[in-house]
CSV table of C-alpha atoms in Angstrom, one decimal:
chain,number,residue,atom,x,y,z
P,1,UNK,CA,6.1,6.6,-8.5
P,2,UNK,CA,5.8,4.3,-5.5
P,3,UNK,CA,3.6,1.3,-5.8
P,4,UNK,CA,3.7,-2.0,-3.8
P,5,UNK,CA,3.0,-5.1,-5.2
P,6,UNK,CA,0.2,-7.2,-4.0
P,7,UNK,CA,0.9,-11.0,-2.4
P,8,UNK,CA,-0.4,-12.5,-5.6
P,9,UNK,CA,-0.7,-12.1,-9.5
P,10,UNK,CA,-2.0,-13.6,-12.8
P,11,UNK,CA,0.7,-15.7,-14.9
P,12,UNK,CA,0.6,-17.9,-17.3
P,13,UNK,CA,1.2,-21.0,-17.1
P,14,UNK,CA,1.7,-24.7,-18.4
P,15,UNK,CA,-1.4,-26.6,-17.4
P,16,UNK,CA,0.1,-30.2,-16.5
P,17,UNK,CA,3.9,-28.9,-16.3
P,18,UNK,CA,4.6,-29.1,-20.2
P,19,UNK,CA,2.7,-29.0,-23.0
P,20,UNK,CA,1.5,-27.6,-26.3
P,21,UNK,CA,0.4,-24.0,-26.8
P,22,UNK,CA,-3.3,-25.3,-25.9
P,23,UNK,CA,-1.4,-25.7,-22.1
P,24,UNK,CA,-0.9,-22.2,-21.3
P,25,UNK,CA,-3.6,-20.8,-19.0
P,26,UNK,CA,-3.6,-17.6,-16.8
P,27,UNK,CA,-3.0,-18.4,-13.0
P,28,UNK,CA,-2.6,-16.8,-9.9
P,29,UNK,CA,1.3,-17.2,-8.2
P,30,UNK,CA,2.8,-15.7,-5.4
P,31,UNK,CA,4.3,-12.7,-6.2
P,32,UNK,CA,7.9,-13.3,-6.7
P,33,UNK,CA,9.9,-11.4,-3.5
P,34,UNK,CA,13.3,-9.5,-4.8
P,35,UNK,CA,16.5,-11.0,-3.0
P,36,UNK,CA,19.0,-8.5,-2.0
P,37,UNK,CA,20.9,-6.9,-5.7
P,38,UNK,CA,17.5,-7.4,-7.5
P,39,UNK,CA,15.1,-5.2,-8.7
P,40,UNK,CA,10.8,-5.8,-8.8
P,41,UNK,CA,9.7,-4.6,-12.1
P,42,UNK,CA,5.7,-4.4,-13.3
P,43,UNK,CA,5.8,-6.2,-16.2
P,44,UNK,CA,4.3,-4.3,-19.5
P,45,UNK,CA,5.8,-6.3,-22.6
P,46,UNK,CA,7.4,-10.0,-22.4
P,47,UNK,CA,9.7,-11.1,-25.3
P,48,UNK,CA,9.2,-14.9,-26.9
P,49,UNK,CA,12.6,-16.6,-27.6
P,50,UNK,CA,12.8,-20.5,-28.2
P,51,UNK,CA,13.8,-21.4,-24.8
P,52,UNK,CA,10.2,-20.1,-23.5
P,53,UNK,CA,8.9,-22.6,-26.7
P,54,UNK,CA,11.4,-25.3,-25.3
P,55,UNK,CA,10.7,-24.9,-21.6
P,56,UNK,CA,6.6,-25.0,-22.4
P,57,UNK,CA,7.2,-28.4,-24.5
P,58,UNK,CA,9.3,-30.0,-21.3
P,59,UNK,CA,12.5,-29.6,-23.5
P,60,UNK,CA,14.4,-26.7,-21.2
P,61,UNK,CA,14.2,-26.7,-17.8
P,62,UNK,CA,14.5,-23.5,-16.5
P,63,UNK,CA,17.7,-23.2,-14.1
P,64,UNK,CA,18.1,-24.0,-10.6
P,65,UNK,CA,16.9,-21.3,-8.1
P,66,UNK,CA,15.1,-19.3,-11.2
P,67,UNK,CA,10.9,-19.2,-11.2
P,68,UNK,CA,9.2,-22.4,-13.2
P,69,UNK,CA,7.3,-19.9,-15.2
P,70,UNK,CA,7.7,-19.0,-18.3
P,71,UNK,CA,9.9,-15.5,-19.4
P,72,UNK,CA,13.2,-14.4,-20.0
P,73,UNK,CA,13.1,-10.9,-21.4
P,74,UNK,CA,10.1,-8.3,-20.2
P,75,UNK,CA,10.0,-4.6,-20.4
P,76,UNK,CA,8.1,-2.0,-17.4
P,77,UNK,CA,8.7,-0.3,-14.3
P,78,UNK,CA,10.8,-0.6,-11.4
P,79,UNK,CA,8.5,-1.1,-8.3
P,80,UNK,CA,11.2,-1.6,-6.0
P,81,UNK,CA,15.0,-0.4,-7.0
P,82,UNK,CA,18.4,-1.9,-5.9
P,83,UNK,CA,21.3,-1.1,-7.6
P,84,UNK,CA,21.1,2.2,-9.9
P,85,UNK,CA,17.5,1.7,-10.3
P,86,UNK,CA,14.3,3.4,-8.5
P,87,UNK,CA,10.8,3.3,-8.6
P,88,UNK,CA,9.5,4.4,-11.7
P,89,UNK,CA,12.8,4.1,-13.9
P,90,UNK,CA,11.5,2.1,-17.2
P,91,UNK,CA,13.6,-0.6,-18.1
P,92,UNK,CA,13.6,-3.8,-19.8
P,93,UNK,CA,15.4,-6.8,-18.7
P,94,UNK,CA,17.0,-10.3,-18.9
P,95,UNK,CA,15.7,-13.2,-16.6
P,96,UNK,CA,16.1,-16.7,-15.6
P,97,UNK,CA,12.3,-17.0,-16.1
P,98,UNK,CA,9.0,-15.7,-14.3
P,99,UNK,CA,8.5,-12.7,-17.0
P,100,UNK,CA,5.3,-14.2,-18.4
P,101,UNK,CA,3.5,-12.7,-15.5
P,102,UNK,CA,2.3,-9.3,-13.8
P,103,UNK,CA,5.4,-8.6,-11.7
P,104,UNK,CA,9.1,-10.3,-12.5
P,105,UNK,CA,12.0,-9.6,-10.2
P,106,UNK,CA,15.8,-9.8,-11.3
P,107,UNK,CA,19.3,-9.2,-10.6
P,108,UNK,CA,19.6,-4.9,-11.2
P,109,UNK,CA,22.6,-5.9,-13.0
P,110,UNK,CA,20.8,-7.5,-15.9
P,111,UNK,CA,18.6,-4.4,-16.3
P,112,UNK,CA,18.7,-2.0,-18.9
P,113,UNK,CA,17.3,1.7,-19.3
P,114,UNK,CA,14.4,1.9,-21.9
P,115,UNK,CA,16.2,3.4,-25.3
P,116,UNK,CA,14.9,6.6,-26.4
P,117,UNK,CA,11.6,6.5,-28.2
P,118,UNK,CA,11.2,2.5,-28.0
P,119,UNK,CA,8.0,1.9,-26.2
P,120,UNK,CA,7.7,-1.4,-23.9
P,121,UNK,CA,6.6,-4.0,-26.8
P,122,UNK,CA,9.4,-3.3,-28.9
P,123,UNK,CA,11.7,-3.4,-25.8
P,124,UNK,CA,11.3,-6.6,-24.0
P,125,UNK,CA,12.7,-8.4,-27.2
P,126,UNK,CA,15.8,-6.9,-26.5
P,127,UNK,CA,17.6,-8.1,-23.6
P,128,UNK,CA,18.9,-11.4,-24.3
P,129,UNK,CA,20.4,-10.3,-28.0
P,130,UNK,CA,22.1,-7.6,-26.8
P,131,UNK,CA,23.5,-9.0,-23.4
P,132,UNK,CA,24.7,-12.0,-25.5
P,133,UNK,CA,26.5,-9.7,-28.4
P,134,UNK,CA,28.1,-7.8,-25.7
P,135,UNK,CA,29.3,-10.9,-23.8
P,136,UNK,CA,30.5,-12.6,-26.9
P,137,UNK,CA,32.1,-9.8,-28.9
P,138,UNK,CA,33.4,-7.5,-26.4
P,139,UNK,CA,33.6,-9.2,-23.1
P,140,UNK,CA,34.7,-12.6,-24.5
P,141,UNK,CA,35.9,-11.5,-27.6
P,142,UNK,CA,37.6,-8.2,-26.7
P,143,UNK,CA,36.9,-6.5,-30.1
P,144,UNK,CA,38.0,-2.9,-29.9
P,145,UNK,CA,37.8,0.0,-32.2
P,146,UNK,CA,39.3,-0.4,-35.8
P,147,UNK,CA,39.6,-4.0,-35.3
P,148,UNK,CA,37.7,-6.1,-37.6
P,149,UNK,CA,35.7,-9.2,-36.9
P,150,UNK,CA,33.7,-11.9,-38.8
P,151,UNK,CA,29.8,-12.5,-38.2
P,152,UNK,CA,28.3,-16.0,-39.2
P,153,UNK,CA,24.5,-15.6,-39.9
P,154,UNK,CA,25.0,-12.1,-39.8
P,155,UNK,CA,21.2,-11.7,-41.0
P,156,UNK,CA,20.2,-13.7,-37.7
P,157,UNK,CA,19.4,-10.9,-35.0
P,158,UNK,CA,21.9,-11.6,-33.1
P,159,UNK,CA,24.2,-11.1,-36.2
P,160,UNK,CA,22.1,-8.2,-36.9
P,161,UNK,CA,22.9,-6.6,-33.7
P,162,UNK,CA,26.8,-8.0,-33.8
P,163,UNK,CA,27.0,-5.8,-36.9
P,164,UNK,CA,25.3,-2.7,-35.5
P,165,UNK,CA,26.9,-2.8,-32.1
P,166,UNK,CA,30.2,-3.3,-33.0
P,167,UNK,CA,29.8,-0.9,-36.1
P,168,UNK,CA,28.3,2.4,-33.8
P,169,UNK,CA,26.6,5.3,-36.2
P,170,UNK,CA,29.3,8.6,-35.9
P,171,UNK,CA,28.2,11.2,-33.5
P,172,UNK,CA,26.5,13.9,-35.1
């Protein structure tokens, strides 16, 4: 699958910069251009996390050189690969914002294959759990097989996914 984005593309956005849920309104934005390393992905599914709510209310500005829109985590289809990713790969994916529109573009390393039998909706709420278990507990935290660690609000989804990743089913 080869398709080319066009110049522009509905968004939403925050009528007036910041504001309450009655702000957001679907507007037409460049489409965002990928820099060298990142991927263009066709958005089909955005997550909702509390720094969207945050960054909507004025409270979280969204980080230097990332898009002012709204979106951190968004599930759909390569248009334009870099890294191991092509066209038409399905993947979901963490951002520094912009998901909350038609087409997102990203750093390929912060991409992540669709899992087996997940569609799109269920999949964009992944992203920024699992990159921040796997930062924390094994990149940070080094866990390693037969070691045992300690999960504070382990029925938070992050804990929930602390617990699962660091607790793998046995191969069948």
């Amino acid at each position: 699958m080869s398709k080319t984005a066009p110049a522009t593309m509905r968004a939403v956005v925050v009528e007036g910069g910041k504001g309450p849920a009655e702000a957001l309104r679907i507007g037409t934005i460049p489409t965002p251009a990928p820099k060298p390393g990142e991927i263009l992905i066709a958005v089909r599914a955005v997550g909702v996390n509390r720094p969207d709510l945050l960054q909507r209310t004025g409270n979280y500005p969204p980080p230097p050189g990332t898009p002012g829109t709204l979106g951190l985590e968004v599930a759909g289809e390569v248009i334009r690969g870099a890294g191991r990713w092509q066209p038409g790969d399905r993947v979901c994916a963490l951002l520094g914002g912009g998901g909350y529109a038609e087409y997102a573009a990203c750093d390929a390393r912060h991409a992540l294959p669709l899992p087996n039998g997940l569609d799109f909706v269920h999949a964009a709420g992944l992203p920024e759990t699992l990159f921040t278990v796997y930062a924390n507990v094994f990149e940070d935290g080094a866990l390693k097989g037969g070691e045992t660690f300690l999960v504070h609000g382990a029925t938070s989804g992050i804990g929930v996914t602390a617990i699962k990743m660091a607790n793998p089913p046995a191969p069948r």
